[in-house]
CSV table of C-alpha atoms in Angstrom, one decimal:
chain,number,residue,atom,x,y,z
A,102,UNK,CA,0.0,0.0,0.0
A,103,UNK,CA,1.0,3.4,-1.1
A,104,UNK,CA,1.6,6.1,1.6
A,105,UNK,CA,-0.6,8.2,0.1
A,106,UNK,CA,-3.3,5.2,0.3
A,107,UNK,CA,-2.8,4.9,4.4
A,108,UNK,CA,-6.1,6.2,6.0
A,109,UNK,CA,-5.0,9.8,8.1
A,110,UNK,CA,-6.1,9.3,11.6
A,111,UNK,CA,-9.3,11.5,12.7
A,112,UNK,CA,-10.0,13.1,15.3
A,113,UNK,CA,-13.5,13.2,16.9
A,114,UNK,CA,-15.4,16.6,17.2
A,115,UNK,CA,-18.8,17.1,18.6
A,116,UNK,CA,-21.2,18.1,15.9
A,117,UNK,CA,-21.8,21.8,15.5
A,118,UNK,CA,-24.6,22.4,16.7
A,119,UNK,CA,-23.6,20.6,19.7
A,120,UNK,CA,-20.8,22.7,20.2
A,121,UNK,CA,-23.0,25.9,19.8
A,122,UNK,CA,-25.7,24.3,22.1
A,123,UNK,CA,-22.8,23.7,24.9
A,124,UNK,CA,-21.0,27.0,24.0
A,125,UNK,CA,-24.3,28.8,24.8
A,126,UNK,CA,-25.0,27.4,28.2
A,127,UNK,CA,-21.5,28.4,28.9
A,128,UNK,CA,-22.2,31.7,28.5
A,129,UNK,CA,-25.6,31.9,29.7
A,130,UNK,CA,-23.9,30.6,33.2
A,131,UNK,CA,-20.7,32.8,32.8
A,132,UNK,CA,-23.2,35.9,32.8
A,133,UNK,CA,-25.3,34.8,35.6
A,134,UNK,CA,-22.5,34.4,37.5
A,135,UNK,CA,-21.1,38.0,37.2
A,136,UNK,CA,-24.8,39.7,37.6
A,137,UNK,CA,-25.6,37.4,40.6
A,138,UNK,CA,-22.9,37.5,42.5
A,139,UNK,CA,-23.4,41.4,43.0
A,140,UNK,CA,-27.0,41.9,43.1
A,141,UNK,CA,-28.1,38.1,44.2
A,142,UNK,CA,-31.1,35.7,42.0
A,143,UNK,CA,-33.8,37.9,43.2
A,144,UNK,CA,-31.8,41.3,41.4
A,145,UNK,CA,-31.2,40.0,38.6
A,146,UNK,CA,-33.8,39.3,35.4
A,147,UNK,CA,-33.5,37.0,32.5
A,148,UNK,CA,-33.4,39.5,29.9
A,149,UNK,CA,-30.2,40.7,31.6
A,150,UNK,CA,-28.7,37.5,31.6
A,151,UNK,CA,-29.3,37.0,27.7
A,152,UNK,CA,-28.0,40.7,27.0
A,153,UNK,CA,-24.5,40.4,28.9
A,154,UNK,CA,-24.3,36.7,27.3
A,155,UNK,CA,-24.9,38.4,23.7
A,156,UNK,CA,-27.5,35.5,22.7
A,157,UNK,CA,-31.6,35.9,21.9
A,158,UNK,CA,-34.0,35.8,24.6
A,159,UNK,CA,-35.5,32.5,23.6
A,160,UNK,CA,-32.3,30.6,24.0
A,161,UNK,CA,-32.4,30.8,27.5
A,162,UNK,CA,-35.2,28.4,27.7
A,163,UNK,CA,-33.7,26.1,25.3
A,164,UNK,CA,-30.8,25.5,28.5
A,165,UNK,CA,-33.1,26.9,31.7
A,166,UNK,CA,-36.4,26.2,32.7
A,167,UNK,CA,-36.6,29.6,34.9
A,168,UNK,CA,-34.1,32.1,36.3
A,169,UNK,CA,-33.8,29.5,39.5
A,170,UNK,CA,-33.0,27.0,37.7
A,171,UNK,CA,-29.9,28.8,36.3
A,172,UNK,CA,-29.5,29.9,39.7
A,173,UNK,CA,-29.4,26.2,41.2
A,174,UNK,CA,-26.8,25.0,38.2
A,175,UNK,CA,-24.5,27.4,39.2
A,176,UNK,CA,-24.9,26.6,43.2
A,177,UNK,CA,-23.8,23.2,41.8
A,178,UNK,CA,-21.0,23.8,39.4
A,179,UNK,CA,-19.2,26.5,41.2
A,180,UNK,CA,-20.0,26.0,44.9
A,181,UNK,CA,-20.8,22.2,45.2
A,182,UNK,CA,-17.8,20.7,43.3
A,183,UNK,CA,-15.5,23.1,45.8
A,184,UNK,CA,-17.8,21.9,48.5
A,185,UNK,CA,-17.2,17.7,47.3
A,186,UNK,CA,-13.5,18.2,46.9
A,187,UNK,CA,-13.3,20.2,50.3
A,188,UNK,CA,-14.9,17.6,51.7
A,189,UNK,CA,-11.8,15.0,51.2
A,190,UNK,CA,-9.8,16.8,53.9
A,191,UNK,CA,-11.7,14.5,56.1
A,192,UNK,CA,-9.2,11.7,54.1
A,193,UNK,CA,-6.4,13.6,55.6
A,194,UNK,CA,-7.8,15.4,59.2
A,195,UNK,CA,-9.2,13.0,61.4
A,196,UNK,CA,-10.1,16.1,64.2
A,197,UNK,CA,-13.2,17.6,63.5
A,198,UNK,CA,-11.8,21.0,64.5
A,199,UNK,CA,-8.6,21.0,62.2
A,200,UNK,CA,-11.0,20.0,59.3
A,201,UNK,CA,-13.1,23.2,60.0
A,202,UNK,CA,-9.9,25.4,60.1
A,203,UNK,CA,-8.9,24.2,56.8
A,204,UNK,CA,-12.2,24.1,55.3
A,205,UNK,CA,-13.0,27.9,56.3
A,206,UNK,CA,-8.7,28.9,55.5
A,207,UNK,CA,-9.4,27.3,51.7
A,208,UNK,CA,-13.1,29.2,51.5
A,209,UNK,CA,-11.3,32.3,52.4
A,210,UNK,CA,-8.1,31.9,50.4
A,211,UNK,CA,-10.4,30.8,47.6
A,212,UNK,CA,-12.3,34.0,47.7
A,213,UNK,CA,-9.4,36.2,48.1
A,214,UNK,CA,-8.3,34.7,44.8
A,215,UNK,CA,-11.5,34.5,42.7
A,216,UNK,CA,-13.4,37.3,44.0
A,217,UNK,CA,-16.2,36.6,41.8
A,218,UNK,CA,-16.7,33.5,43.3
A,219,UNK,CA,-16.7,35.1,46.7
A,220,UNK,CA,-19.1,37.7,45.9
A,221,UNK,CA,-21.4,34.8,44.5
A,222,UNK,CA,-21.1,32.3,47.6
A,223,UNK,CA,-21.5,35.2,50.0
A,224,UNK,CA,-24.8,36.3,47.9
A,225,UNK,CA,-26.2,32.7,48.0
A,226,UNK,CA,-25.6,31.8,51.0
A,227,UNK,CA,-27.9,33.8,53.5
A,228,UNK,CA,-31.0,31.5,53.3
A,229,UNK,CA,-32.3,28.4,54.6
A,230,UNK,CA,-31.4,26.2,51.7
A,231,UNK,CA,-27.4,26.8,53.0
A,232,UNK,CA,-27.7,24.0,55.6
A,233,UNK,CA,-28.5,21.4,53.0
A,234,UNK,CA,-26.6,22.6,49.8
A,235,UNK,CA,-23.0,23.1,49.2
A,236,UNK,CA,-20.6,24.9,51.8
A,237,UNK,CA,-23.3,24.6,54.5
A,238,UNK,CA,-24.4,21.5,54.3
A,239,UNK,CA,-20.8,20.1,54.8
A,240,UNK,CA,-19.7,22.5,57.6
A,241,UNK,CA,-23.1,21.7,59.5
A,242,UNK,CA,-22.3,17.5,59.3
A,243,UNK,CA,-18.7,18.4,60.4
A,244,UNK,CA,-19.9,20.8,63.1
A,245,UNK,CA,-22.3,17.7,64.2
A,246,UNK,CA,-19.7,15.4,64.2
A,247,UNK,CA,-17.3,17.7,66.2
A,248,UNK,CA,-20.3,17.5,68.9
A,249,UNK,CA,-21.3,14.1,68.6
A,250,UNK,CA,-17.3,13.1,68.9
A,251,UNK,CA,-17.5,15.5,72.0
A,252,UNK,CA,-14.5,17.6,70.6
A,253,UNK,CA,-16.8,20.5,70.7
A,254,UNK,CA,-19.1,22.3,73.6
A,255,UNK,CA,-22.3,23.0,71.8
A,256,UNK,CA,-25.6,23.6,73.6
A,257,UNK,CA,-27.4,25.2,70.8
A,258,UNK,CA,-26.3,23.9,67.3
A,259,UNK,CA,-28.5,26.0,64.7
A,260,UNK,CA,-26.9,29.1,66.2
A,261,UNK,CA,-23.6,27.9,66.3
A,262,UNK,CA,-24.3,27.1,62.8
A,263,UNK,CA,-25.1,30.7,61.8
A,264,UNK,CA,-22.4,32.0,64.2
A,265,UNK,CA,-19.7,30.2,61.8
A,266,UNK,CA,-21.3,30.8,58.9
A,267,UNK,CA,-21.7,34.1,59.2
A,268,UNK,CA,-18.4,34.9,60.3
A,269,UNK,CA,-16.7,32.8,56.8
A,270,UNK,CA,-18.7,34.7,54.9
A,271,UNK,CA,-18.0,37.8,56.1
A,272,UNK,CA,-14.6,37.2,55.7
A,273,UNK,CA,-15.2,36.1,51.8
A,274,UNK,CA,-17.5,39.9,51.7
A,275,UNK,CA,-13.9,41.7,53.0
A,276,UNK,CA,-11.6,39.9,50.8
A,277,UNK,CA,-13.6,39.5,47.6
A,278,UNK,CA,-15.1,43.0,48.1
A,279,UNK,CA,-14.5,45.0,44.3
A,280,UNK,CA,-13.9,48.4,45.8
A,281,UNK,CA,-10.1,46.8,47.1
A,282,UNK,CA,-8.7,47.4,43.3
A,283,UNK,CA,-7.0,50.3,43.5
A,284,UNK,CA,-7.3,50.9,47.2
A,285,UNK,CA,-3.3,49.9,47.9
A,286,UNK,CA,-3.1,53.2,49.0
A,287,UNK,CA,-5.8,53.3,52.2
A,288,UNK,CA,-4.1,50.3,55.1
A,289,UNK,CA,-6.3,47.4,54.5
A,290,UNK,CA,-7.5,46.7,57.9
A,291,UNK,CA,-7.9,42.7,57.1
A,292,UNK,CA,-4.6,41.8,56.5
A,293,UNK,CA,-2.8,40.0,53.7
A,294,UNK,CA,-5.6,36.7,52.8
A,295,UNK,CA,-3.6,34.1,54.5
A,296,UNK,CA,-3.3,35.8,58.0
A,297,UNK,CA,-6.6,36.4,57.6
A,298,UNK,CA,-7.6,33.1,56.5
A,299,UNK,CA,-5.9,32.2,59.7
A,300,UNK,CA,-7.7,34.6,62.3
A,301,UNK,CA,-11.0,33.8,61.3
A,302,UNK,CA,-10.6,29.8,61.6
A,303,UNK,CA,-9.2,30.5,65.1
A,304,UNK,CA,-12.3,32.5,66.0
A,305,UNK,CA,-14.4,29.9,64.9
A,306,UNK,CA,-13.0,27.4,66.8
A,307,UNK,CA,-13.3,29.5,70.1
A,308,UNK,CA,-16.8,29.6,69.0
A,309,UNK,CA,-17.4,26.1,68.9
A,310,UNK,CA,-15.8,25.7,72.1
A,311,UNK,CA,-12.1,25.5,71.9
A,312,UNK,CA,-9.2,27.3,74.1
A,313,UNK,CA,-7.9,30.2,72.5
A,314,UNK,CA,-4.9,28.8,72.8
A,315,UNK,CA,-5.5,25.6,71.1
A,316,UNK,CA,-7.7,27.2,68.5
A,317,UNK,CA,-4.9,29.5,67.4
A,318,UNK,CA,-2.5,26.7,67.2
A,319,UNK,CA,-4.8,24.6,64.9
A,320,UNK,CA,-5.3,27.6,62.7
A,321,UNK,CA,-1.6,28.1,61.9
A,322,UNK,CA,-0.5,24.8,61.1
A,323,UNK,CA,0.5,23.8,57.8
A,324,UNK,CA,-2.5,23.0,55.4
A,325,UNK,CA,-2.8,19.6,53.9
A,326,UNK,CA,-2.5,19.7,49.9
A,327,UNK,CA,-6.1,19.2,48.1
A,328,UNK,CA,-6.7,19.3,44.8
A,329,UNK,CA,-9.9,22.4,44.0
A,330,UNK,CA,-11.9,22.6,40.9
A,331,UNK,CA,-11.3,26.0,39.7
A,332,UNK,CA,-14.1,28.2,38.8
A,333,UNK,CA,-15.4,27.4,35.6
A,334,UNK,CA,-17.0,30.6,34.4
A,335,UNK,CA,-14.4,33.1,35.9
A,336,UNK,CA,-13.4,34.3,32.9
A,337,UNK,CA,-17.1,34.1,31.1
């Protein structure tokens, strides 16, 4: 057989319409993001969303039943997958409380980092849903099993829920706030990220019942390596 007989190898591409179809969603998702995660689901309409993505009207409902059910795709694609992978530290940390530590340093160092993702967690996360979706649901099991274990002095666990949720994301608010850029010149009161990142797990574990002391020593140690999805619309 002649060279020029022998079959090239292909390669396989999705079909183009396919590719549009996925390329769309992508951008439908990419400009939720942004307009959510400053003015939260309930500021933000659908005609909006198509506009900033540049595609018709109608093509939203070819990818989204209604503007919460983009809402809830994006609670799973940029906040659950963290939430899953932050949720292997439990492979590593055996103590409850130096798997909240790094759990809440990562969230904050995270935020710091993607600010847009910050902005977005901090807007979704002030409602019931948080205790059974995403970042929430995973720091209320390991807040339960820090009790149940008896490595932490709870008497009243929904509080002490919103008492070290609140205070992660109101870290995530200071460090992914967008009025920082260009502020170099004003002290920033906060700190660099991972001192930060440090104070606040210390906080939260004198919250939950441990010695200032001890909770400050837990927050400085060394983190334990984890692999993090990256945000996949950042740049959308």
């Amino acid at each position: 057989m002649k060279a020029a007989d022998v079959p090239m190898p292909t390669t396989e591409k999705a079909p183009r319409g396919a590719r549009r179809k996925r390329d769309t969603r992508a951008r439908l998702l990419g400009a939720a993001l942004h307009l959510m995660a400053d003015r939260g689901v309930a500021g933000v309409t659908i005609n909006e969303i198509t506009e900033q993505a540049d595609v018709g009207f109608g093509s939203f409902y070819n990818h989204f039943a209604s503007k919460d059910v983009i809402h809830a795709a994006l609670i799973e694609e940029v906040i659950g997958h963290f939430a899953v992978a932050l949720d292997k530290l439990g492979e590593q940390l055996s103590d409850p409380a130096e798997k909240i530590a790094a759990s809440a340093r990562y969230t904050v160092l995270r935020g710091r980092a993607d600010p847009l993702w910050g902005r977005f967690v901090f807007q979704t996360s002030f409602s019931r849903d948080s205790m059974t979706t995403g970042l929430g649901k995973y720091l209320l099991q390991d807040i339960g099993k820090g009790v149940s274990s008896g490595r932490f002095t709870v008497a009243d666990l929904p509080s002490v829920y919103i008492a070290v949720g609140s205070t992660i994301l109101g870290a995530l608010a200071a460090v992914s706030d967008p009025g920082r850029k260009g502020a170099e010149a004003t002290p920033d009161i906060f700190g660099d990220e991972a001192t930060l990142s440090e104070r606040i797990a210390a906080i939260l574990l004198t919250v939950l019942g441990l010695s200032t002391a001890e909770a400050q020593d837990i927050a400085r140690r060394p983190l334990p390596h984890i692999e993090l999805p990256a945000n996949p619309f950042a740049q959308a």
